[in-house]
PDB file of C-alpha atoms in Angstrom:
ATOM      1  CA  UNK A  13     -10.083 -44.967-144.917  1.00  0.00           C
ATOM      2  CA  UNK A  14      -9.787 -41.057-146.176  1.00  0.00           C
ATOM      3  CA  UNK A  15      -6.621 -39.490-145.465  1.00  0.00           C
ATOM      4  CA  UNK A  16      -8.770 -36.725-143.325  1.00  0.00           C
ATOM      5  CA  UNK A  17     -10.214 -39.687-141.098  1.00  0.00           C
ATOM      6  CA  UNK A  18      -6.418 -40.658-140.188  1.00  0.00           C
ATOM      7  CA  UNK A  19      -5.591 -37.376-139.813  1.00  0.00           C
ATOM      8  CA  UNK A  20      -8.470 -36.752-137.542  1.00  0.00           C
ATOM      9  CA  UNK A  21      -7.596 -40.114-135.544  1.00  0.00           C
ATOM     10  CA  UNK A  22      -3.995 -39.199-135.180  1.00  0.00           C
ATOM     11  CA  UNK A  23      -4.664 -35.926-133.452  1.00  0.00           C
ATOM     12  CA  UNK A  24      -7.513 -37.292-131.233  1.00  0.00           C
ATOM     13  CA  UNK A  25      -4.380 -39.644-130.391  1.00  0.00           C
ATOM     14  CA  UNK A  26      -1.767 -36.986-130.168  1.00  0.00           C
ATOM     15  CA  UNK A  27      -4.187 -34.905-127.875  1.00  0.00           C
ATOM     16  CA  UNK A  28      -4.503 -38.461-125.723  1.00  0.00           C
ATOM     17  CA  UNK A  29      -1.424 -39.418-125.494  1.00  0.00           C
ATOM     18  CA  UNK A  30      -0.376 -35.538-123.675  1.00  0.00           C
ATOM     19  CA  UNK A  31      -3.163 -35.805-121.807  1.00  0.00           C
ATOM     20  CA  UNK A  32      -1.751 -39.101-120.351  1.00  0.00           C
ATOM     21  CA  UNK A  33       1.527 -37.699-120.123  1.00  0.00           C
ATOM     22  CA  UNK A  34       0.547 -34.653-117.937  1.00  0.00           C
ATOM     23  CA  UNK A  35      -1.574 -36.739-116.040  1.00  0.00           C
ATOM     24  CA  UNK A  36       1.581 -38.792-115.869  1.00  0.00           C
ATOM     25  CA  UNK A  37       3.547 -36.024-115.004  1.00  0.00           C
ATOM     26  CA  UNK A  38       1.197 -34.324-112.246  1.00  0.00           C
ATOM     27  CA  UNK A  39       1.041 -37.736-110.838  1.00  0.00           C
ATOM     28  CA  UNK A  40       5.069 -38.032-110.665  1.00  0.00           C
ATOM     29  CA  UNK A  41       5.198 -34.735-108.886  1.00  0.00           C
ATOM     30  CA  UNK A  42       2.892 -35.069-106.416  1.00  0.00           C
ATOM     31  CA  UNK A  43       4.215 -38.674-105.637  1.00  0.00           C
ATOM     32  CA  UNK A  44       7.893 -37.123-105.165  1.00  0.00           C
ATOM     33  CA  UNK A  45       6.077 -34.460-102.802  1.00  0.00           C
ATOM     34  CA  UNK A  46       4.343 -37.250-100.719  1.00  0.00           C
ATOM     35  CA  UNK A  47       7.868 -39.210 -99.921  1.00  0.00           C
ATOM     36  CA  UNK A  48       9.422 -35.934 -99.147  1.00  0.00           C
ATOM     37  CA  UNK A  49       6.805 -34.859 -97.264  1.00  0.00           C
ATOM     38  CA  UNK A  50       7.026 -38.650 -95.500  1.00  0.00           C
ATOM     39  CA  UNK A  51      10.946 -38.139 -95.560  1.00  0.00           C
ATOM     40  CA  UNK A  52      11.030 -35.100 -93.153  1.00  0.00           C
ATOM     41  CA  UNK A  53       8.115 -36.235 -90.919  1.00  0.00           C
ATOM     42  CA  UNK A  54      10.412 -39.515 -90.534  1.00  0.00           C
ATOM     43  CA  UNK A  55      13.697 -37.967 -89.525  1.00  0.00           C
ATOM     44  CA  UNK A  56      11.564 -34.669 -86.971  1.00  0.00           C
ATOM     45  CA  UNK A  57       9.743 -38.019 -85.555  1.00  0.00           C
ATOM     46  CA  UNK A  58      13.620 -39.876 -85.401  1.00  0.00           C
ATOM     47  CA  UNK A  59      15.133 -36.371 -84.287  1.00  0.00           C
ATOM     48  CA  UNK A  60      12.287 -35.926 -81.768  1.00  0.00           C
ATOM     49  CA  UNK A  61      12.632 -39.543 -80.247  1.00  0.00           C
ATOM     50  CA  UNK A  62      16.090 -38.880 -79.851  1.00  0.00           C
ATOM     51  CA  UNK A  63      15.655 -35.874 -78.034  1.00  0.00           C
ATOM     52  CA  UNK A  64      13.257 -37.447 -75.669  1.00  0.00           C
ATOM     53  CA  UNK A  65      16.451 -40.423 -74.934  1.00  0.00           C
ATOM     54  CA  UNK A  66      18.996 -37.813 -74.041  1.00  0.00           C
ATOM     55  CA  UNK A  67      15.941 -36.410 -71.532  1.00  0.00           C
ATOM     56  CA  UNK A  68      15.209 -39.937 -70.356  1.00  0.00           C
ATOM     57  CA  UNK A  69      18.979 -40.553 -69.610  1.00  0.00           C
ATOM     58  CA  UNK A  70      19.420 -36.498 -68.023  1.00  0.00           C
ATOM     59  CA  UNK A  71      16.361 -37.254 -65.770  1.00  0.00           C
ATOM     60  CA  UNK A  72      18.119 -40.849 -64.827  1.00  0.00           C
ATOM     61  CA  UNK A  73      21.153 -38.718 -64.176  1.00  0.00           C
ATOM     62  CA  UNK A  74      19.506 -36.022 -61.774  1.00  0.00           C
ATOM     63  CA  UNK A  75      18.410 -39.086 -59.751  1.00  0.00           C
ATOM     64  CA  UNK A  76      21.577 -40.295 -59.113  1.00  0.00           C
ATOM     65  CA  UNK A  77      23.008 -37.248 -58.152  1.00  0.00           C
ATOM     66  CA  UNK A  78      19.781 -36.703 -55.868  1.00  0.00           C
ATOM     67  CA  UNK A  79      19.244 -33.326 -57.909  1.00  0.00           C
ATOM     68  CA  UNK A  80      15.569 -34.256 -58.172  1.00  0.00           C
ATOM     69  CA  UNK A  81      12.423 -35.216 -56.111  1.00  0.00           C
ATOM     70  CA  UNK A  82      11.642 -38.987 -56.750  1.00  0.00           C
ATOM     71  CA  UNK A  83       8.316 -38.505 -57.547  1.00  0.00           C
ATOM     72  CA  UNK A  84       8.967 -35.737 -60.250  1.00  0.00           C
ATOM     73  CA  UNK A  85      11.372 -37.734 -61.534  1.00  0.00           C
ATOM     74  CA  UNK A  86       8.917 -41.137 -61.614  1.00  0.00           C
ATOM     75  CA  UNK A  87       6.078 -38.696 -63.428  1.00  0.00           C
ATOM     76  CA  UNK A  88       8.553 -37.529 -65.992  1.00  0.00           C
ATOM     77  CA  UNK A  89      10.293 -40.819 -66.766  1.00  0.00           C
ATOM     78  CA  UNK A  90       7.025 -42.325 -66.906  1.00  0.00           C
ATOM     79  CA  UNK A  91       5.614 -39.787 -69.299  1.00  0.00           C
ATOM     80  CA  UNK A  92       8.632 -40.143 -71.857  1.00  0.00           C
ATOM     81  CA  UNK A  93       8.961 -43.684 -71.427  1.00  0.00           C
ATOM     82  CA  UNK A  94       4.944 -43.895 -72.859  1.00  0.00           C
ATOM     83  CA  UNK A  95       6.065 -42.104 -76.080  1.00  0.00           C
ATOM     84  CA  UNK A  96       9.522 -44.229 -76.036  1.00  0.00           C
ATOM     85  CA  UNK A  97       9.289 -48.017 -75.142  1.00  0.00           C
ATOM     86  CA  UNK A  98       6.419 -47.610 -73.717  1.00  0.00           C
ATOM     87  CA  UNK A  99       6.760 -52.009 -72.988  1.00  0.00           C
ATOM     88  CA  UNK A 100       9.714 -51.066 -70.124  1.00  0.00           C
ATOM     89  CA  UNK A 101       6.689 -49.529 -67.595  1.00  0.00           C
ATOM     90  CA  UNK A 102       5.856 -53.424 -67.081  1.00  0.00           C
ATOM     91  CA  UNK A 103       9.055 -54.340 -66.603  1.00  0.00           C
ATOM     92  CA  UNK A 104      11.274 -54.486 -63.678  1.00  0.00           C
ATOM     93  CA  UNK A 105      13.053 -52.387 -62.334  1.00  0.00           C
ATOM     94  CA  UNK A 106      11.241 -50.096 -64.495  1.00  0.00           C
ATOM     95  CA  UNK A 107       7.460 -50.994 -62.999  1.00  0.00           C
ATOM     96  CA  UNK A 108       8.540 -48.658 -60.551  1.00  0.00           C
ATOM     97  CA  UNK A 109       8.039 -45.579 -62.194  1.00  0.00           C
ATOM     98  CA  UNK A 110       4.371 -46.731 -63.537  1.00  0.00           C
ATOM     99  CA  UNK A 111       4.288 -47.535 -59.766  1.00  0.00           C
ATOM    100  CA  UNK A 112       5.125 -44.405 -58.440  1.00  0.00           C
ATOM    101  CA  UNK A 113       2.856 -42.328 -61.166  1.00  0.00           C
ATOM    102  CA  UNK A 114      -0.241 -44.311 -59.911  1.00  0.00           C
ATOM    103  CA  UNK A 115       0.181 -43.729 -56.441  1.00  0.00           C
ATOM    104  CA  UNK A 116       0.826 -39.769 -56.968  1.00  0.00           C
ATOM    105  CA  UNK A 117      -1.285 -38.836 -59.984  1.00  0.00           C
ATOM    106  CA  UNK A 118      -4.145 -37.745 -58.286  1.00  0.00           C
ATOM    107  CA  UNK A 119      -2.376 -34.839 -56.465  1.00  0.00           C
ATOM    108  CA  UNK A 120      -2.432 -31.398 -58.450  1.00  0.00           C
ATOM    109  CA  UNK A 121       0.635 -29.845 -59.681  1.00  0.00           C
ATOM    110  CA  UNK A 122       1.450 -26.524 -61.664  1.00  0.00           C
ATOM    111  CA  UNK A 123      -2.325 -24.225 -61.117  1.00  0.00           C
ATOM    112  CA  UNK A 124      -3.635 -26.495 -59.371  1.00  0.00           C
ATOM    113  CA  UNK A 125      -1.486 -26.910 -56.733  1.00  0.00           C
ATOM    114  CA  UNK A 126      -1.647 -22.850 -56.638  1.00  0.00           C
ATOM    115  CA  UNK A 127      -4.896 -23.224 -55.962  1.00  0.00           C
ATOM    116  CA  UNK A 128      -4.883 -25.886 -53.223  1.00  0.00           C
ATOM    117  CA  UNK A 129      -5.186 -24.986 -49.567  1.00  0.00           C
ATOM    118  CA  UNK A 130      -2.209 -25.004 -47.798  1.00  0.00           C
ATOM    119  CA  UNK A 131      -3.159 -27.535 -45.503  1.00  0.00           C
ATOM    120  CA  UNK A 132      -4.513 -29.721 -48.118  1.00  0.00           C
ATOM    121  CA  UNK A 133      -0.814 -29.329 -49.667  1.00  0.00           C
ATOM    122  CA  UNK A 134       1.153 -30.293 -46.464  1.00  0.00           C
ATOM    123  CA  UNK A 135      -0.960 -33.510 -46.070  1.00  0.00           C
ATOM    124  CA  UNK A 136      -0.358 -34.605 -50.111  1.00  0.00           C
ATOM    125  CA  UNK A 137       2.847 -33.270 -49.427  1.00  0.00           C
ATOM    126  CA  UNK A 138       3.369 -35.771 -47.141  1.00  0.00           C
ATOM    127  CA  UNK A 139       2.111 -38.726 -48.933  1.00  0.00           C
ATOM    128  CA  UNK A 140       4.103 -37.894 -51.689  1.00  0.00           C
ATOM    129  CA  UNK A 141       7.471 -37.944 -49.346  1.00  0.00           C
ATOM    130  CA  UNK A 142       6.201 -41.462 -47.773  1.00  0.00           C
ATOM    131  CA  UNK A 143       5.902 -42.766 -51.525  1.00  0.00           C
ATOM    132  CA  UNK A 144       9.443 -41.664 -52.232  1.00  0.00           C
ATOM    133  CA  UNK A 145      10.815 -42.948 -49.164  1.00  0.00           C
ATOM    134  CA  UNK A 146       9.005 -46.516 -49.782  1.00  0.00           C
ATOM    135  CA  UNK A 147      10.381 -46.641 -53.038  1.00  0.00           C
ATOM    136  CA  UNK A 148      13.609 -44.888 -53.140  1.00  0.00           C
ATOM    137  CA  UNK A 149      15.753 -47.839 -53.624  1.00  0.00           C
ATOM    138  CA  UNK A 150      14.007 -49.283 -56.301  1.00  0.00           C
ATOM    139  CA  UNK A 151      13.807 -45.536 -57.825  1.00  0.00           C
ATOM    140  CA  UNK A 152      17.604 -45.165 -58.298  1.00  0.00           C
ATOM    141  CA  UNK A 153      18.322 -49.134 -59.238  1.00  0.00           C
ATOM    142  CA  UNK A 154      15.574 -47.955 -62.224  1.00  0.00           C
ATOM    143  CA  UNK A 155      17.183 -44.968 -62.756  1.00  0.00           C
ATOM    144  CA  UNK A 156      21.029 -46.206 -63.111  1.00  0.00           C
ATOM    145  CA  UNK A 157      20.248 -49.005 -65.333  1.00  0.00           C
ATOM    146  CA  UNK A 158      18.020 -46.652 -67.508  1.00  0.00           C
ATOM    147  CA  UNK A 159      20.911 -44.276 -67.584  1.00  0.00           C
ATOM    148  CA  UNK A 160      22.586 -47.337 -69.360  1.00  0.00           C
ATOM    149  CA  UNK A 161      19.846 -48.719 -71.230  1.00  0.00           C
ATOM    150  CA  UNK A 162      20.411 -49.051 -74.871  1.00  0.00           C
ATOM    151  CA  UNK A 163      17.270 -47.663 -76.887  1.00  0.00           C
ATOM    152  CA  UNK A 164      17.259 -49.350 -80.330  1.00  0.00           C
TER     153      UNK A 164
END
């Protein structure tokens, strides 16, 4: 084969072989950028869940101490306990809150309540009190062992 041939064939192979290594390269860098990017999304979704314990066990706390309505206890619980373990709303005593959120979800809150009537308020009003009263026992029991539950 003429020397120019190889010559030719070695460069084609040179220019191959740093293609392949950018290529290489680019790939490396992107792939160290993807389990960063994975990295931080991991420990805000760890930090977040966290978060959302501490407000499970404040919320369980406020019961106890009767600092807070049942029901807007039962509606928050419920709501964090869906992002959470969401498997503890079929559990007792936890089926309470689940319980609670079903029987009172229909009634507005925030604007909407601003724009209810004010009779219309009094009478929801008063279901809502009749739900907490029914299930006030079983409220607290779920709240103190919740307080105490150990999220793993």
């Amino acid at each position: 084969m003429p020397r120019g041939l190889q010559l030719v064939f070695i460069a084609i192979a040179l220019v191959v072989i740093g293609v392949l290594l950018v290529y290489i390269w680019r790939q490396s860098r992107l792939l160290s950028e993807q389990r960063l990017r994975e990295k931080k999304t991991q420990e805000f979704q760890a930090r977040r869940r966290d978060e959302m314990v501490e407000s499970i066990r404040v919320i369980a706390m406020a019961v106890e101490a009767d600092q807070v309505e049942y029901s807007e206890a039962c509606l928050r619980l419920k709501g964090l306990l869906e992002h959470v373990a969401p498997e503890l709303l079929e559990k007792p005593p936890f089926r309470v809150f689940q319980q609670v959120h079903d029987k009172i979800s229909h009634m507005p809150t925030h604007r909407a309540r601003k724009k209810t009537d004010s009779e219309t308020l009094t009478q929801l009003d008063q279901e809502r009190y009749e739900v907490e009263q029914e299930f006030a026992e079983e409220i607290r029991e779920a709240a103190t062992t919740l307080r105490h539950y150990r999220f793993d």
